[in-house]
XYZ file of C-alpha atoms in Angstrom:
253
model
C 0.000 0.000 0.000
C 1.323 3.138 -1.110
C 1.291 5.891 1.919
C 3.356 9.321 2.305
C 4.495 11.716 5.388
C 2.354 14.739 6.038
C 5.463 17.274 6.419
C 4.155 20.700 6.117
C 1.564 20.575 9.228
C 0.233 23.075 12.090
C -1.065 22.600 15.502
C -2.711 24.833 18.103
C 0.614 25.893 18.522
C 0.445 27.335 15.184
C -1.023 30.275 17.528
C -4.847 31.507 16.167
C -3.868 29.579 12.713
C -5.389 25.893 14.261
C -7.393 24.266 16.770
C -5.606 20.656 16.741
C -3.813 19.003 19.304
C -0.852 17.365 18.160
C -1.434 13.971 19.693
C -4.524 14.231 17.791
C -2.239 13.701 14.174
C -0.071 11.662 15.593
C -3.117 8.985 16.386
C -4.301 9.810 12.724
C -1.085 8.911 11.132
C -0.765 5.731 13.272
C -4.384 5.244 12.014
C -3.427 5.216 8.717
C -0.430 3.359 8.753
C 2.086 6.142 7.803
C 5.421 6.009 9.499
C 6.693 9.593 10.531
C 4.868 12.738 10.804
C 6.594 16.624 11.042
C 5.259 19.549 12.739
C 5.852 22.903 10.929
C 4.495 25.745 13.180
C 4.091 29.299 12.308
C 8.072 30.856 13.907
C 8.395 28.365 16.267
C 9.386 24.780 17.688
C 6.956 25.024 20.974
C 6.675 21.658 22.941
C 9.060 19.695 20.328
C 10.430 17.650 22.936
C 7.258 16.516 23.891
C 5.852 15.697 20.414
C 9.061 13.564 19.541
C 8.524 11.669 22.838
C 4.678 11.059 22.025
C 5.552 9.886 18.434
C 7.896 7.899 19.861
C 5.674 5.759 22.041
C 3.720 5.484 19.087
C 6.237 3.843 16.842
C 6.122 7.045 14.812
C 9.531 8.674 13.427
C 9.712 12.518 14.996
C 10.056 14.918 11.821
C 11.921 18.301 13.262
C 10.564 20.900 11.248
C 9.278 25.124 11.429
C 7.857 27.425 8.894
C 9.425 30.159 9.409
C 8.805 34.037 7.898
C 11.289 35.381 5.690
C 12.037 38.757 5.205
C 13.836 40.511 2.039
C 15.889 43.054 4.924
C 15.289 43.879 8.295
C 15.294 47.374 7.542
C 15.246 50.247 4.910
C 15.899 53.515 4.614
C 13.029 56.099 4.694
C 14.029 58.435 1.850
C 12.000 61.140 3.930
C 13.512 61.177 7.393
C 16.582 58.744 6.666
C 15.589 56.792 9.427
C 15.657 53.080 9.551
C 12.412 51.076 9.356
C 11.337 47.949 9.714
C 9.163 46.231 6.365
C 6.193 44.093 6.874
C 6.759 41.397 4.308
C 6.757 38.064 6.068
C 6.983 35.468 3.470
C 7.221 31.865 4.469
C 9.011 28.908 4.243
C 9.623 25.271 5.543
C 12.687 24.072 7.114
C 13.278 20.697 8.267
C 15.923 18.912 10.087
C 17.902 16.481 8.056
C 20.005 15.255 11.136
C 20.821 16.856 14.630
C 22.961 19.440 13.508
C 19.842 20.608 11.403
C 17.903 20.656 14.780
C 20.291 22.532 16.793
C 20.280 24.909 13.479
C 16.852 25.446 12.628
C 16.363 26.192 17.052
C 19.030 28.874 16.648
C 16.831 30.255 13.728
C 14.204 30.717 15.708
C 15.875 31.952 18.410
C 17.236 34.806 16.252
C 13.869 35.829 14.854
C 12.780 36.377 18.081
C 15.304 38.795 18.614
C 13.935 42.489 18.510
C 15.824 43.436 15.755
C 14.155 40.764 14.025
C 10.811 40.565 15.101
C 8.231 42.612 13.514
C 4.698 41.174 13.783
C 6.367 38.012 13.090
C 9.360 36.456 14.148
C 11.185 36.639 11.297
C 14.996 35.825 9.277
C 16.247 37.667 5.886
C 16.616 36.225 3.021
C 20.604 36.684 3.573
C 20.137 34.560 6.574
C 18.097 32.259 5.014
C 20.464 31.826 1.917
C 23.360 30.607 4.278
C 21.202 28.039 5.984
C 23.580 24.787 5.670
C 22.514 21.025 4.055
C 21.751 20.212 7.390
C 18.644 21.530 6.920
C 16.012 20.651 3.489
C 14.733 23.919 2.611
C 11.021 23.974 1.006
C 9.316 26.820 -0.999
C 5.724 26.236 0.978
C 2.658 27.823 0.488
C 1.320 30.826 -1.760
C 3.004 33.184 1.047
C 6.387 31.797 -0.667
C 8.508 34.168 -1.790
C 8.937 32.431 -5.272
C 4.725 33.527 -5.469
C 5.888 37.509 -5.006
C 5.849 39.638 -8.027
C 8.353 41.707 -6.520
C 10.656 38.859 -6.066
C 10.000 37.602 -9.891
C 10.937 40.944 -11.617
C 14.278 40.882 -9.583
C 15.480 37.672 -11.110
C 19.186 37.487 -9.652
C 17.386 37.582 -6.241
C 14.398 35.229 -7.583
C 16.798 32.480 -8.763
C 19.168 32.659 -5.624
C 16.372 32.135 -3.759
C 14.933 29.262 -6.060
C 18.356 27.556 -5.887
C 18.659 27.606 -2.109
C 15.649 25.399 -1.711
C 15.830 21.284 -1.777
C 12.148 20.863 -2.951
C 9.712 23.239 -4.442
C 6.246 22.574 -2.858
C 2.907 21.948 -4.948
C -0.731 21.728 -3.149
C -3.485 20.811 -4.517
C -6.351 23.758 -3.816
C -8.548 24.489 -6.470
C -7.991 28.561 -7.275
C -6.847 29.933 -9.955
C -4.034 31.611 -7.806
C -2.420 28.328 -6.657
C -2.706 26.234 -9.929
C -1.153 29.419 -11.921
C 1.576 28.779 -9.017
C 2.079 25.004 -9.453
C 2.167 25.460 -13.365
C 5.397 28.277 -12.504
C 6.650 25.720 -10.334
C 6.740 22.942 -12.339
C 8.587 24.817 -14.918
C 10.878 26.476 -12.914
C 12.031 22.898 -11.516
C 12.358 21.771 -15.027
C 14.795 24.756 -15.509
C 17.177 24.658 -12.168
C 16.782 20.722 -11.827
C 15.198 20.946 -8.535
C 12.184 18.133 -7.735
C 8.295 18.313 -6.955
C 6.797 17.799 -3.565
C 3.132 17.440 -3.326
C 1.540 18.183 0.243
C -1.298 19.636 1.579
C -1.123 22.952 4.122
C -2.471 21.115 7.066
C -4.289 23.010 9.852
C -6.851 20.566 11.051
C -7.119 17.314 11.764
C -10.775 17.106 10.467
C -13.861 19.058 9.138
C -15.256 19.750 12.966
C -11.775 21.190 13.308
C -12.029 22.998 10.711
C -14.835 25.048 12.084
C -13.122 25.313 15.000
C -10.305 27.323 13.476
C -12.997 29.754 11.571
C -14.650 29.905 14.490
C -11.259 31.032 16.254
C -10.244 32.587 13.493
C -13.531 35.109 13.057
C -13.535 35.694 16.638
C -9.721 37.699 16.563
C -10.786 39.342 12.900
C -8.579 37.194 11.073
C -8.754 36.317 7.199
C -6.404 34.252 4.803
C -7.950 35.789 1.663
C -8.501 32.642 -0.398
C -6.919 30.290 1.918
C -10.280 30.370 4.155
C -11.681 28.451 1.243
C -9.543 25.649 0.984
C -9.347 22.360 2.698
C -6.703 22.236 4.675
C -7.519 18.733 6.649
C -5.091 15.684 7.539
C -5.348 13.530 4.424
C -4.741 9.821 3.609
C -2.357 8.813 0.779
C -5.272 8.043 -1.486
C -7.523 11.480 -0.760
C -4.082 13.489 -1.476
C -4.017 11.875 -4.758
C -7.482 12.395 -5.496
C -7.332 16.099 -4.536
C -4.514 16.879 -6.608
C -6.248 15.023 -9.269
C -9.291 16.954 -9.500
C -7.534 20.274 -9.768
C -5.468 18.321 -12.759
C -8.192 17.880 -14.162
C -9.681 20.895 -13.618
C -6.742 22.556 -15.896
C-alpha cells in the first residue's frame, strides 16, 4: 500500500492559525499506517520535545521541522527622514531537520527571529540569513506566502533564482484557485529549468472538518482572514484522498 508523510503541518501551537492538538495527528497517522509525521508551526518549535517523545511511544519517526517568515531586509531607509524602518513582508518557508545538527540549526533560527531586531509582527529571518542556511537543513518553498509567489521577487530575477536555488524541494498543493494552480504550473517549470524536484503536500491546519470550524470559528472571533486560503481544505489527508485532490484540480486545468 502506497502511503506518504504529512510534512508541512500546524497545531494549536500554530497560535490563532489551528485548533488541533498534536497527539490528535499523531493517532491519525498511526491510524493510517504512515510512518513519521513533522510539525511545521508558524516561527516556532513550541513543545518539540514533547511531540518527539509522544511519536515515539507510538512507533512514529519525529520529523523536526518550522515554517518560518522570511524577510527581504530587516530594515530600509526612509528616503523622507533617513531613518531606519522595519518592512512588513513576512513570506514563508519550511525548514526541516535532516540530522541533529539541522535541529540545533533550525532552534538557533528561531531563536534569532525572536530577537527584537528581528521581530516585527512576526518572528522573522532575511533572506541573507536564510540563503546561508547549511545542508543540514532541506529547505522547502511552501505555500502561496512563498517568496517564489511575489511579483516583486520575480521581476528581480538574480534575487528570484538565488532564492529558487537555495531550496531542496519546491512545494505543490493541490487547492482548487486559480491563484495556486497558476503557481504550481510556474513551479513545475521552474524545476524543469534549475533541476530541482516536486513535492506534493497539503497545508495542514486541522485534523478534520469539525476542526475545521473550529479554526474559523477562532479565526472570526480575533478578525482574522487568509484571503482565499479560508476556502480551501486544509484537513489531515490519507495517501489516497491526497491523490485524489490533486487530481481533480489536474483535471480541472
Amino acid at each position: 500500500m502506497s502511503n506518504y508523510v504529512t510534512y508541512h503541518l500546524h497545531t494549536e501551537l500554530s497560535l490563532l492559525d489551528s485548533c488541533t492538538n498534536f497527539k490528535l495527528y499523531v493517532d491519525k497517522a498511526k491510524e493510517l499506517g504512515q510512518t513519521a509525521i513533522c510539525f511545521t508551526e508558524h516561527g516556532n518549535c513550541y513543545n518539540w520535545v514533547e511531540k518527539k517523545m509522544y511519536c515515539e511511544e507510538h512507533n512514529i519517526k519525529y520529523l523536526h521541522g518550522v515554517e518560518c517568515y522570511l524577510t527581504e531586509k530587516l530594515f530600509h531607509t526612509n528616503e523622507e527622514t533617513g531613518e531606519q524602518e522595519k518592512v512588513r513582508d513576512n513570506y514563508h518557508t519550511i525548514l526541516l531537520a535532516k540530522n541533529l545538527k539541522g535541529v540545533k540549526e533550525i532552534n538557533k533560527l528561531v531563536s534569532l527571529s525572536n530577537k527584537k531586531d528581528h521581530f516585527y509582527y512576526k518572528p522573522r529571518i532575511s533572506f541573507e540569513e536564510f540563503l546561508r542556511i547549511s545542508s543540514n537543513v532541506i529547505k522547502l518553498s511552501a505555500c502561496l506566502a512563498s517568496p517564489l509567489n511575489s511579483k516583486h521577487i520575480q521581476e528581480n530575477n538574480k534575487l528570484f533564482l538565488r532564492l529558487a536555488k537555495q531550496y531542496d524541494y519546491l512545494e505543490i498543493q493541490p487547492h482548487n484557485s486559480e491563484e495556486q494552480k497558476a503557481y504550481n504550473i510556474m513551479l513545475y517549470k521552474l524545476s524543469q529549468a534549475i533541476d530541482k524536484p516536486l513535492v506534493a503536500t497539503t497545508d495542514t491546519h486541522s485534523l478534520n472538518q469539525y476542526k475545521a470550524e473550529c479554526r474559523t470559528m477562532l479565526q472570526e472571533s480575533k478578525g482574522i482572514e487568509f484571503q482565499n486560503e479560508d476556502t480551501f481544505d486544509l484537513t489531515y489527508k490519507s495517501y489516497s484522498e491526497l491523490i485524489g485532490m490533486f487530481s481533480s484540480v489536474a483535471m480541472a486545468l
